[in-house]
Short mmCIF file of C-alpha atoms in Angstrom, two decimals:
data_model
loop_
_atom_site.label_atom_id
_atom_site.label_comp_id
_atom_site.label_asym_id
_atom_site.label_seq_id
_atom_site.Cartn_x
_atom_site.Cartn_y
_atom_site.Cartn_z
CA UNK A 28 0.00 0.00 0.00
CA UNK A 29 2.86 2.38 0.82
CA UNK A 30 4.49 1.72 -2.55
CA UNK A 31 1.14 2.20 -4.31
CA UNK A 32 0.64 5.51 -2.51
CA UNK A 33 4.03 6.75 -3.73
CA UNK A 34 2.97 6.25 -7.34
CA UNK A 35 -0.77 6.93 -6.99
CA UNK A 36 -0.74 10.53 -8.24
CA UNK A 37 1.31 9.91 -11.41
CA UNK A 38 -0.84 6.84 -12.14
CA UNK A 39 -4.03 8.91 -11.65
CA UNK A 40 -2.78 11.55 -14.09
CA UNK A 41 -1.82 8.94 -16.72
CA UNK A 42 -5.17 7.14 -16.38
CA UNK A 43 -7.06 10.42 -16.60
CA UNK A 44 -5.26 11.47 -19.78
CA UNK A 45 -5.43 8.10 -21.55
CA UNK A 46 -9.00 7.16 -20.53
CA UNK A 47 -10.55 10.62 -20.81
CA UNK A 48 -13.51 9.58 -23.02
CA UNK A 49 -14.66 7.16 -20.31
CA UNK A 50 -13.92 9.34 -17.28
CA UNK A 51 -14.80 12.90 -18.36
CA UNK A 52 -18.60 12.28 -18.16
CA UNK A 53 -18.09 11.73 -14.41
CA UNK A 54 -16.89 15.31 -13.92
CA UNK A 55 -20.17 16.19 -12.19
CA UNK A 56 -18.77 14.31 -9.16
CA UNK A 57 -15.82 16.69 -8.70
CA UNK A 58 -17.55 19.21 -6.36
CA UNK A 59 -18.80 16.37 -4.15
CA UNK A 60 -15.34 14.84 -3.96
CA UNK A 61 -13.79 18.21 -3.08
CA UNK A 62 -16.44 18.55 -0.36
CA UNK A 63 -15.49 15.14 1.09
CA UNK A 64 -11.74 15.85 0.87
CA UNK A 65 -12.18 19.07 2.84
CA UNK A 66 -14.55 17.37 5.29
CA UNK A 67 -12.06 14.63 6.19
CA UNK A 68 -9.26 17.21 6.41
CA UNK A 69 -11.21 19.56 8.67
CA UNK A 70 -12.11 16.64 10.95
CA UNK A 71 -8.49 16.75 12.09
CA UNK A 72 -8.56 20.49 12.86
CA UNK A 73 -9.94 21.65 16.21
CA UNK A 74 -11.00 25.30 16.60
CA UNK A 75 -8.62 25.41 19.57
CA UNK A 76 -5.73 24.59 17.24
CA UNK A 77 -6.37 27.63 15.08
CA UNK A 78 -3.74 30.26 15.88
CA UNK A 79 -3.53 32.85 13.13
CA UNK A 80 -0.25 34.72 12.99
CA UNK A 81 1.03 37.71 11.08
CA UNK A 82 2.96 35.34 8.84
CA UNK A 83 -0.30 33.65 7.82
CA UNK A 84 -1.76 37.01 6.82
CA UNK A 85 1.47 38.04 5.07
CA UNK A 86 1.47 34.85 3.00
CA UNK A 87 -2.19 35.31 2.08
CA UNK A 88 -1.50 38.92 1.05
CA UNK A 89 1.45 37.73 -1.07
CA UNK A 90 -0.78 35.18 -2.81
CA UNK A 91 -3.35 37.85 -3.61
CA UNK A 92 -0.70 40.30 -4.85
CA UNK A 93 0.94 37.66 -7.04
CA UNK A 94 -2.43 36.64 -8.50
CA UNK A 95 -3.46 40.19 -9.41
CA UNK A 96 0.05 41.24 -10.46
CA UNK A 97 0.56 38.11 -12.54
CA UNK A 98 -2.76 38.60 -14.31
CA UNK A 99 -2.13 42.21 -15.26
CA UNK A 100 1.49 41.49 -16.23
CA UNK A 101 0.40 38.81 -18.70
CA UNK A 102 -2.98 40.11 -19.86
CA UNK A 103 -1.38 42.12 -22.67
CA UNK A 104 0.41 38.96 -23.83
CA UNK A 105 -2.50 36.49 -23.61
CA UNK A 106 -5.63 36.78 -21.41
CA UNK A 107 -6.00 32.99 -21.11
CA UNK A 108 -2.42 32.55 -19.91
CA UNK A 109 -3.07 35.41 -17.48
CA UNK A 110 -6.11 33.57 -16.08
CA UNK A 111 -4.13 30.34 -15.74
CA UNK A 112 -1.32 32.02 -13.83
CA UNK A 113 -3.81 33.90 -11.65
CA UNK A 114 -5.55 30.72 -10.50
CA UNK A 115 -2.17 29.07 -9.79
CA UNK A 116 -1.29 31.93 -7.44
CA UNK A 117 -4.67 32.44 -5.76
CA UNK A 118 -5.41 28.72 -5.32
CA UNK A 119 -5.73 27.75 -1.62
CA UNK A 120 -3.25 25.52 0.17
CA UNK A 121 -3.61 21.80 -0.45
CA UNK A 122 -5.50 19.78 2.11
CA UNK A 123 -2.58 17.34 2.02
CA UNK A 124 0.06 20.03 2.63
CA UNK A 125 -0.05 19.50 6.40
CA UNK A 126 0.76 15.82 5.85
CA UNK A 127 3.86 16.65 3.80
CA UNK A 128 4.85 19.34 6.32
CA UNK A 129 4.72 16.73 9.09
CA UNK A 130 6.76 14.24 7.06
CA UNK A 131 9.43 16.90 6.48
CA UNK A 132 9.54 17.91 10.14
CA UNK A 133 7.63 21.22 9.94
CA UNK A 134 4.73 22.64 11.95
CA UNK A 135 1.51 20.77 11.16
CA UNK A 136 -0.62 23.24 13.15
CA UNK A 137 0.71 26.18 11.13
CA UNK A 138 -0.01 24.38 7.87
CA UNK A 139 -3.52 23.33 8.91
CA UNK A 140 -4.37 26.90 9.92
CA UNK A 141 -3.21 28.19 6.55
CA UNK A 142 -5.31 25.56 4.76
CA UNK A 143 -8.38 26.89 6.58
CA UNK A 144 -7.47 30.55 6.03
CA UNK A 145 -6.88 30.20 2.29
CA UNK A 146 -10.03 28.18 1.68
CA UNK A 147 -12.10 30.80 3.47
CA UNK A 148 -10.28 33.46 1.45
CA UNK A 149 -11.02 31.85 -1.92
CA UNK A 150 -14.69 31.48 -0.94
CA UNK A 151 -15.02 35.19 -0.08
CA UNK A 152 -12.51 36.97 -2.33
CA UNK A 153 -12.48 34.53 -5.25
CA UNK A 154 -15.86 35.54 -6.71
CA UNK A 155 -14.89 39.23 -6.63
CA UNK A 156 -11.51 38.50 -8.22
CA UNK A 157 -12.79 36.19 -10.95
CA UNK A 158 -15.70 38.48 -11.85
CA UNK A 159 -13.38 41.50 -12.06
CA UNK A 160 -10.56 39.94 -14.05
CA UNK A 161 -11.96 37.04 -16.06
CA UNK A 162 -13.63 37.46 -19.43
CA UNK A 163 -15.68 34.28 -19.05
CA UNK A 164 -18.71 36.19 -17.68
CA UNK A 165 -18.08 39.50 -19.43
CA UNK A 166 -21.67 39.57 -20.74
CA UNK A 167 -23.16 39.16 -17.23
CA UNK A 168 -23.57 42.11 -14.81
CA UNK A 169 -20.74 42.26 -12.26
CA UNK A 170 -22.74 41.55 -9.09
CA UNK A 171 -24.76 38.84 -10.82
CA UNK A 172 -21.48 37.17 -11.77
CA UNK A 173 -20.17 37.56 -8.20
CA UNK A 174 -23.32 35.99 -6.80
CA UNK A 175 -23.17 33.13 -9.31
CA UNK A 176 -19.58 32.24 -8.38
CA UNK A 177 -20.19 32.79 -4.66
CA UNK A 178 -23.09 30.33 -4.65
CA UNK A 179 -20.87 27.76 -6.35
CA UNK A 180 -17.69 28.19 -4.29
CA UNK A 181 -18.79 29.25 -0.77
CA UNK A 182 -20.84 26.13 0.14
CA UNK A 183 -18.07 23.93 -1.23
CA UNK A 184 -15.66 25.37 1.36
CA UNK A 185 -17.81 26.44 4.31
CA UNK A 186 -20.15 23.44 4.56
CA UNK A 187 -17.34 20.85 4.94
CA UNK A 188 -15.88 22.90 7.79
CA UNK A 189 -19.21 23.30 9.57
CA UNK A 190 -20.08 19.63 9.03
CA UNK A 191 -16.73 18.48 10.40
CA UNK A 192 -17.05 20.62 13.52
CA UNK A 193 -20.67 19.53 14.09
CA UNK A 194 -19.50 15.91 14.06
CA UNK A 195 -16.57 16.77 16.36
CA UNK A 196 -18.75 18.43 19.02
CA UNK A 197 -21.91 16.32 18.81
CA UNK A 198 -20.67 12.75 18.30
CA UNK A 199 -17.23 11.88 19.64
CA UNK A 200 -17.68 8.22 18.68
CA UNK A 201 -18.48 9.00 15.03
CA UNK A 202 -15.68 11.55 14.91
CA UNK A 203 -13.14 8.99 16.13
CA UNK A 204 -14.40 6.36 13.69
CA UNK A 205 -14.08 8.72 10.75
CA UNK A 206 -10.56 9.66 11.81
CA UNK A 207 -9.62 5.97 11.76
CA UNK A 208 -10.36 5.66 8.04
CA UNK A 209 -6.81 5.61 6.64
CA UNK A 210 -5.85 8.44 4.28
CA UNK A 211 -9.41 8.98 3.03
CA UNK A 212 -8.71 12.54 1.87
CA UNK A 213 -5.65 11.33 -0.05
CA UNK A 214 -7.48 8.59 -1.97
CA UNK A 215 -10.38 10.92 -2.72
CA UNK A 216 -7.75 13.30 -4.09
CA UNK A 217 -6.37 10.51 -6.31
CA UNK A 218 -9.79 9.67 -7.78
CA UNK A 219 -10.78 13.31 -8.29
CA UNK A 220 -7.42 14.02 -9.94
CA UNK A 221 -8.07 11.18 -12.38
CA UNK A 222 -11.46 12.62 -13.37
CA UNK A 223 -10.17 16.19 -13.50
CA UNK A 224 -7.28 15.23 -15.78
CA UNK A 225 -9.79 13.45 -18.03
CA UNK A 226 -12.01 16.55 -18.17
CA UNK A 227 -9.02 18.81 -18.91
CA UNK A 228 -7.77 16.43 -21.60
CA UNK A 229 -11.18 16.55 -23.24
CA UNK A 230 -10.94 20.34 -23.48
CA UNK A 231 -7.42 20.12 -24.90
CA UNK A 232 -8.42 17.55 -27.53
CA UNK A 233 -11.39 19.69 -28.57
CA UNK A 234 -9.13 22.67 -29.31
CA UNK A 235 -7.70 23.46 -32.70
CA UNK A 236 -4.17 22.34 -33.55
CA UNK A 237 -2.89 25.90 -33.36
CA UNK A 238 -3.53 25.97 -29.58
CA UNK A 239 -0.49 23.80 -28.84
CA UNK A 240 1.58 26.94 -28.28
CA UNK A 241 -1.05 28.22 -25.82
CA UNK A 242 -1.09 24.91 -23.94
CA UNK A 243 2.70 24.94 -23.62
CA UNK A 244 2.60 28.53 -22.35
CA UNK A 245 -0.01 27.59 -19.74
CA UNK A 246 2.14 24.66 -18.58
CA UNK A 247 5.14 26.99 -18.40
CA UNK A 248 3.03 29.45 -16.39
CA UNK A 249 2.22 26.64 -13.95
CA UNK A 250 5.92 25.81 -13.59
CA UNK A 251 6.97 29.42 -13.01
CA UNK A 252 4.21 30.11 -10.48
CA UNK A 253 5.00 26.86 -8.64
CA UNK A 254 8.71 27.69 -8.46
CA UNK A 255 8.07 31.24 -7.25
CA UNK A 256 5.74 30.17 -4.46
CA UNK A 257 7.90 27.33 -3.15
CA UNK A 258 11.02 29.51 -3.24
CA UNK A 259 9.34 32.53 -1.66
CA UNK A 260 7.68 30.37 0.98
CA UNK A 261 10.98 28.76 1.93
CA UNK A 262 12.58 32.18 2.29
CA UNK A 263 9.72 33.36 4.53
CA UNK A 264 9.97 30.15 6.57
CA UNK A 265 13.67 30.66 7.20
CA UNK A 266 13.14 34.31 8.10
CA UNK A 267 10.15 33.95 10.44
CA UNK A 268 10.12 30.30 11.57
CA UNK A 269 13.86 29.50 11.51
CA UNK A 270 13.29 26.44 9.32
CA UNK A 271 12.75 25.99 5.58
CA UNK A 272 9.81 23.61 5.41
CA UNK A 273 6.54 24.93 6.82
CA UNK A 274 5.83 28.19 5.00
CA UNK A 275 7.35 26.90 1.77
CA UNK A 276 5.06 23.90 1.71
CA UNK A 277 2.00 25.88 2.80
CA UNK A 278 2.52 28.52 0.11
CA UNK A 279 3.66 26.21 -2.68
CA UNK A 280 1.45 23.11 -2.38
CA UNK A 281 -2.01 23.84 -3.79
CA UNK A 282 -5.50 22.35 -3.81
CA UNK A 283 -5.25 21.85 -7.55
CA UNK A 284 -8.51 19.88 -7.70
CA UNK A 285 -10.38 22.99 -6.57
CA UNK A 286 -8.30 25.23 -8.87
CA UNK A 287 -9.00 23.12 -11.95
CA UNK A 288 -12.69 22.92 -11.11
CA UNK A 289 -12.89 26.72 -10.70
CA UNK A 290 -11.06 27.18 -14.02
CA UNK A 291 -13.44 24.86 -15.83
CA UNK A 292 -16.54 26.38 -14.21
CA UNK A 293 -15.81 30.11 -13.95
CA UNK A 294 -12.79 31.00 -16.11
CA UNK A 295 -11.85 30.17 -19.69
CA UNK A 296 -11.87 26.33 -19.56
CA UNK A 297 -8.55 25.96 -21.39
CA UNK A 298 -6.87 27.98 -18.60
CA UNK A 299 -7.29 24.82 -16.46
CA UNK A 300 -4.16 23.46 -18.16
CA UNK A 301 -2.06 25.75 -15.93
CA UNK A 302 -3.27 24.28 -12.59
CA UNK A 303 -3.33 20.82 -14.20
CA UNK A 304 0.37 21.19 -14.98
CA UNK A 305 0.87 22.51 -11.44
CA UNK A 306 -0.11 19.02 -10.25
CA UNK A 307 2.96 17.63 -12.02
CA UNK A 308 5.33 20.37 -10.87
CA UNK A 309 4.35 20.38 -7.19
CA UNK A 310 4.37 16.59 -6.89
CA UNK A 311 7.76 16.43 -8.59
CA UNK A 312 9.05 19.02 -6.13
CA UNK A 313 7.52 17.15 -3.18
CA UNK A 314 9.08 13.89 -4.34
CA UNK A 315 12.52 15.51 -4.48
CA UNK A 316 12.07 17.05 -1.03
CA UNK A 317 10.96 13.76 0.52
CA UNK A 318 13.83 11.88 -1.14
CA UNK A 319 16.40 14.38 0.14
CA UNK A 320 14.83 14.38 3.61
CA UNK A 321 14.82 10.57 3.84
CA UNK A 322 18.39 10.40 2.52
CA UNK A 323 19.54 12.90 5.15
CA UNK A 324 17.67 11.02 7.87
CA UNK A 325 19.25 7.72 6.81
CA UNK A 326 22.74 9.25 6.98
CA UNK A 327 22.03 10.62 10.49
CA UNK A 328 20.66 7.26 11.67
CA UNK A 329 23.78 5.47 10.45
CA UNK A 330 25.94 7.79 12.52
#
């Protein structure tokens, strides 16, 4: 099972791309799977564990600035690339980021708090940002567009949190049983990634041949935004936390399932290639980090 888990994400991406005609019709399940992923993640977070710091707020402000700045910097070049880069920057922290932070020896509580903060932020600020910058709903009045996106995104983020805390405080037995289900959020992530990659592949296949350049630019945008956020997060972590793991992982590892779904639903659908490529970049980076960490730990143990 451990070996399967190590290769689960690459396998999910390959299956999604190769079997997209069979899997893309199941894309209507994506919001429900995101709901369940957040629910099982928030089950582990107690309100008493939530300690917001100035670094949390600074990181959130940096995400917002990068999203807006990246969009306006690239809009003159290509509006779709600008949308793809924007969603890569504004995307909330991955529900699994706390797990990786713990494996690398960082602060799990800090990471979990940032997961909550960024998901609340995308639910509140996301509709305003997407309606202001995206051209997908240009023919719809601004506040109508905001309301449309808010109704789609807010319940997806807020209801899992409220449901998880209702279970925590009303049924200790059920709460403990749910916590004992091994890595449920992770395997839900694997299945949703498979379907999301299939849906994205369907959009790519449906495009004209002359969009290959655009697709490569979106993938490059995903790589650049991933590199910037991991590097900047590591610098902030060293400066404020005296270690290089926690803030780097919290800022760099994204809930790409949510980002791709938002791109498909509320932005230009082809912009979803940027967060889809982000899946590859962030998991490659995580794999390198874990390999280096385990290698260092093995050397220390031998001594």
